[in-house]
């Protein structure tokens, strides 16, 4: 059987982008951020400018691979309430993470209030990011197509007939 090259590439891109975006934010929150508090605005600006490129690349990587993953996984999870609950919820949370992560490295006046409370909003990004990974893991393990087939097999045949 030919290896699913697109599936492998999208998984590398998705999990890789998640590692960079979430890992980098945790490093900023607990390692770099506390040290930067009494450093010059120039130094903070230099770090913001560099991290911004990773944030934009990470968001692009997660969106592209996430959409491809989602479209390819849909047929296998038709009627799979748990998978949709996990994945659809995480996508909504991910859009919130993308917005907050973008304004924290942004410059527009309208979103300055987020950067004035960068500590609080970075914590929110970390907590949402960890929740998203947890939901993704449940979606991956608890609702694999095999799990869905097994669930159907163990269902009372009369109910299974109704479900088809
Ligand atoms: C902060 C943003 C995100 C993070 C941290 C994240 C993280 C992850 C991780 C770690 C997995 C792999 C789970 C595993 O194999 O154990 C995963 C799977 C997945 N992600 Fe994301 N993701 C994010 C955003 C998105 C977005 C925006 C989409 C869709 C547009 C998406 C769609 C998916 C899909 C469809 C899967 C596969 C689920 C399955 O195979 O059953 N993700 N995600």
Tab-separated table of C-alpha atoms and ligand atoms in Angstrom:
chain	number	residue	atom	x	y	z
A	1	UNK	CA	0.000	0.000	0.000
A	2	UNK	CA	1.433	3.452	-1.006
A	3	UNK	CA	2.154	5.668	1.991
A	4	UNK	CA	-0.280	8.606	2.341
A	5	UNK	CA	2.378	11.251	1.548
A	6	UNK	CA	-0.027	14.206	1.732
A	7	UNK	CA	-1.342	12.926	5.076
A	8	UNK	CA	2.225	12.601	6.430
A	9	UNK	CA	3.251	16.064	5.163
A	10	UNK	CA	0.114	17.712	6.581
A	11	UNK	CA	0.660	15.989	9.905
A	12	UNK	CA	4.319	17.161	10.052
A	13	UNK	CA	3.215	20.711	9.144
A	14	UNK	CA	0.340	20.676	11.652
A	15	UNK	CA	2.099	19.202	14.654
A	16	UNK	CA	5.321	21.098	13.789
A	17	UNK	CA	3.483	24.449	13.648
A	18	UNK	CA	1.701	23.635	16.911
A	19	UNK	CA	5.050	22.868	18.604
A	20	UNK	CA	6.601	26.172	17.413
A	21	UNK	CA	3.575	28.362	18.228
A	22	UNK	CA	2.681	26.824	21.604
A	23	UNK	CA	6.255	26.013	22.678
A	24	UNK	CA	7.447	29.493	21.717
A	25	UNK	CA	4.594	31.167	23.601
A	26	UNK	CA	5.328	29.101	26.742
A	27	UNK	CA	9.019	30.139	26.480
A	28	UNK	CA	8.043	33.808	26.076
A	29	UNK	CA	5.637	33.608	29.038
A	30	UNK	CA	7.843	31.837	31.567
A	31	UNK	CA	11.462	32.376	30.365
A	32	UNK	CA	11.945	35.476	28.200
A	33	UNK	CA	9.012	37.644	29.364
A	34	UNK	CA	10.001	37.887	33.078
A	35	UNK	CA	13.579	38.843	32.101
A	36	UNK	CA	12.384	41.432	29.584
A	37	UNK	CA	10.289	43.338	32.155
A	38	UNK	CA	13.142	45.639	33.183
A	39	UNK	CA	14.920	45.690	29.826
A	40	UNK	CA	14.898	48.487	27.206
A	41	UNK	CA	11.911	48.979	24.857
A	42	UNK	CA	14.366	48.502	21.953
A	43	UNK	CA	15.194	44.988	23.150
A	44	UNK	CA	11.487	44.143	23.604
A	45	UNK	CA	10.777	45.527	20.148
A	46	UNK	CA	13.620	43.470	18.628
A	47	UNK	CA	12.216	40.263	20.161
A	48	UNK	CA	8.621	41.142	19.126
A	49	UNK	CA	9.801	41.747	15.532
A	50	UNK	CA	11.529	38.342	15.314
A	51	UNK	CA	8.754	36.357	17.095
A	52	UNK	CA	6.146	37.971	14.780
A	53	UNK	CA	7.543	36.015	11.788
A	54	UNK	CA	7.148	32.720	13.677
A	55	UNK	CA	3.605	33.600	14.771
A	56	UNK	CA	2.480	34.374	11.209
A	57	UNK	CA	4.227	31.281	9.776
A	58	UNK	CA	2.781	29.084	12.562
A	59	UNK	CA	-0.767	30.360	12.006
A	60	UNK	CA	-0.445	29.832	8.232
A	61	UNK	CA	0.923	26.304	8.773
A	62	UNK	CA	-1.885	25.362	11.193
A	63	UNK	CA	-4.619	26.833	8.986
A	64	UNK	CA	-3.456	25.167	5.746
A	65	UNK	CA	-2.715	21.744	7.285
A	66	UNK	CA	-5.773	21.965	9.570
A	67	UNK	CA	-8.130	22.599	6.653
A	68	UNK	CA	-6.588	19.778	4.587
A	69	UNK	CA	-6.742	17.430	7.633
A	70	UNK	CA	-10.358	18.429	8.267
A	71	UNK	CA	-11.574	17.974	4.670
A	72	UNK	CA	-9.778	14.616	4.373
A	73	UNK	CA	-11.035	13.334	7.748
A	74	UNK	CA	-14.705	14.339	7.247
A	75	UNK	CA	-15.826	11.224	5.253
A	76	UNK	CA	-14.429	8.905	7.963
A	77	UNK	CA	-16.231	10.757	10.749
A	78	UNK	CA	-19.680	11.211	9.302
A	79	UNK	CA	-22.211	11.236	12.169
A	80	UNK	CA	-19.311	10.963	14.643
A	81	UNK	CA	-20.609	13.368	17.329
A	82	UNK	CA	-17.574	13.102	19.606
A	83	UNK	CA	-15.070	13.819	16.789
A	84	UNK	CA	-17.036	16.848	15.611
A	85	UNK	CA	-17.492	18.092	19.170
A	86	UNK	CA	-13.728	17.878	19.734
A	87	UNK	CA	-12.479	19.150	16.372
A	88	UNK	CA	-15.121	21.842	15.693
A	89	UNK	CA	-14.665	23.242	19.229
A	90	UNK	CA	-10.901	23.289	18.842
A	91	UNK	CA	-11.141	25.114	15.516
A	92	UNK	CA	-13.202	27.902	17.155
A	93	UNK	CA	-10.696	28.097	20.046
A	94	UNK	CA	-7.828	28.095	17.503
A	95	UNK	CA	-9.297	31.133	15.715
A	96	UNK	CA	-9.358	32.953	19.081
A	97	UNK	CA	-5.707	31.927	19.692
A	98	UNK	CA	-4.727	33.154	16.201
A	99	UNK	CA	-6.417	36.537	16.850
A	100	UNK	CA	-4.797	37.057	20.281
A	101	UNK	CA	-1.344	35.833	19.117
A	102	UNK	CA	-1.546	38.196	16.116
A	103	UNK	CA	-2.500	41.323	18.092
A	104	UNK	CA	0.204	40.589	20.710
A	105	UNK	CA	2.849	40.924	17.953
A	106	UNK	CA	0.904	43.613	16.073
A	107	UNK	CA	1.252	47.388	16.157
A	108	UNK	CA	-2.181	48.841	15.436
A	109	UNK	CA	-3.501	51.403	17.936
A	110	UNK	CA	-6.865	49.615	18.163
A	111	UNK	CA	-5.289	46.533	19.742
A	112	UNK	CA	-2.761	48.294	22.010
A	113	UNK	CA	-4.864	47.336	25.048
A	114	UNK	CA	-3.967	43.657	24.442
A	115	UNK	CA	-0.240	44.452	24.382
A	116	UNK	CA	-0.618	46.608	27.521
A	117	UNK	CA	-1.829	43.390	29.242
A	118	UNK	CA	0.529	41.052	27.345
A	119	UNK	CA	1.143	38.915	30.454
A	120	UNK	CA	-2.565	38.090	30.920
A	121	UNK	CA	-3.253	37.490	27.216
A	122	UNK	CA	-0.141	35.311	26.783
A	123	UNK	CA	-1.386	33.124	29.664
A	124	UNK	CA	-4.760	32.833	27.900
A	125	UNK	CA	-3.010	31.765	24.647
A	126	UNK	CA	-1.025	29.088	26.553
A	127	UNK	CA	-4.131	27.707	28.323
A	128	UNK	CA	-6.233	27.685	25.126
A	129	UNK	CA	-3.334	26.106	23.189
A	130	UNK	CA	-3.017	23.281	25.751
A	131	UNK	CA	-6.800	22.745	25.679
A	132	UNK	CA	-6.703	22.570	21.853
A	133	UNK	CA	-3.957	19.909	21.957
A	134	UNK	CA	-5.987	17.953	24.534
A	135	UNK	CA	-9.141	18.085	22.356
A	136	UNK	CA	-7.082	17.060	19.288
A	137	UNK	CA	-5.682	14.065	21.127
A	138	UNK	CA	-9.182	12.895	22.142
A	139	UNK	CA	-10.322	13.373	18.520
A	140	UNK	CA	-7.341	11.345	17.307
A	141	UNK	CA	-7.566	8.431	19.736
A	142	UNK	CA	-11.138	8.155	21.010
A	143	UNK	CA	-12.814	8.560	17.657
A	144	UNK	CA	-10.565	6.814	15.149
A	145	UNK	CA	-12.592	5.274	12.266
A	146	UNK	CA	-11.970	1.899	13.846
A	147	UNK	CA	-13.410	3.247	17.124
A	148	UNK	CA	-16.459	4.446	15.187
A	149	UNK	CA	-16.854	1.056	13.428
A	150	UNK	CA	-16.456	-0.757	16.781
A	151	UNK	CA	-19.052	1.593	18.326
A	152	UNK	CA	-21.478	0.683	15.506
A	153	UNK	CA	-20.697	-3.062	15.892
A	154	UNK	CA	-21.389	-2.966	19.626
A	155	UNK	CA	-24.586	-1.060	19.105
A	156	UNK	CA	-27.840	-3.022	19.191
A	157	UNK	CA	-28.395	-4.112	15.552
A	158	UNK	CA	-31.830	-2.503	15.595
A	159	UNK	CA	-30.241	0.853	16.598
A	160	UNK	CA	-27.392	0.332	14.106
A	161	UNK	CA	-30.011	-0.162	11.363
A	162	UNK	CA	-31.672	3.090	12.462
A	163	UNK	CA	-28.270	4.909	12.496
A	164	UNK	CA	-27.483	3.889	8.852
B	1	LIG	C1	-3.585	26.642	17.990
B	1	LIG	C2	-4.040	25.949	16.964
B	1	LIG	C3	-3.947	24.432	16.808
B	1	LIG	C4	-3.220	23.502	17.513
B	1	LIG	C5	-2.280	23.735	18.709
B	1	LIG	C6	-3.526	22.192	16.929
B	1	LIG	C7	-2.977	20.988	17.383
B	1	LIG	C8	-3.276	19.751	16.832
B	1	LIG	C9	-2.625	18.515	17.222
B	1	LIG	C10	-1.503	18.399	18.270
B	1	LIG	C11	-3.191	17.515	16.477
B	1	LIG	C12	-2.787	16.045	16.460
B	1	LIG	C13	-3.523	15.276	17.453
B	1	LIG	C14	-2.922	13.854	17.493
B	1	LIG	O1	-2.639	13.311	16.454
B	1	LIG	O2	-2.756	13.369	18.602
B	1	LIG	C15	-4.202	18.114	15.644
B	1	LIG	C16	-5.012	17.392	14.790
B	1	LIG	C17	-5.931	18.003	13.967
B	1	LIG	N1	-6.141	19.347	13.801
B	1	LIG	FE1	-5.268	20.845	14.827
B	1	LIG	N2	-4.404	22.346	15.887
B	1	LIG	C18	-4.684	23.700	15.781
B	1	LIG	C19	-5.502	24.313	14.861
B	1	LIG	C20	-6.263	23.629	13.947
B	1	LIG	C21	-7.133	24.260	12.974
B	1	LIG	C22	-7.309	25.780	12.811
B	1	LIG	C23	-7.744	23.246	12.272
B	1	LIG	C24	-8.740	23.314	11.126
B	1	LIG	C25	-8.920	24.345	10.351
B	1	LIG	C26	-7.263	21.976	12.821
B	1	LIG	C27	-7.674	20.708	12.404
B	1	LIG	C28	-7.157	19.522	12.872
B	1	LIG	C29	-7.625	18.207	12.424
B	1	LIG	C30	-8.747	17.938	11.405
B	1	LIG	C31	-6.854	17.256	13.111
B	1	LIG	C32	-6.899	15.723	12.954
B	1	LIG	C33	-7.874	15.133	13.911
B	1	LIG	C34	-7.981	13.637	13.561
B	1	LIG	O3	-7.101	13.121	12.924
B	1	LIG	O4	-8.943	13.014	13.952
B	1	LIG	N3	-6.349	22.243	13.831
B	1	LIG	N4	-4.228	19.469	15.878
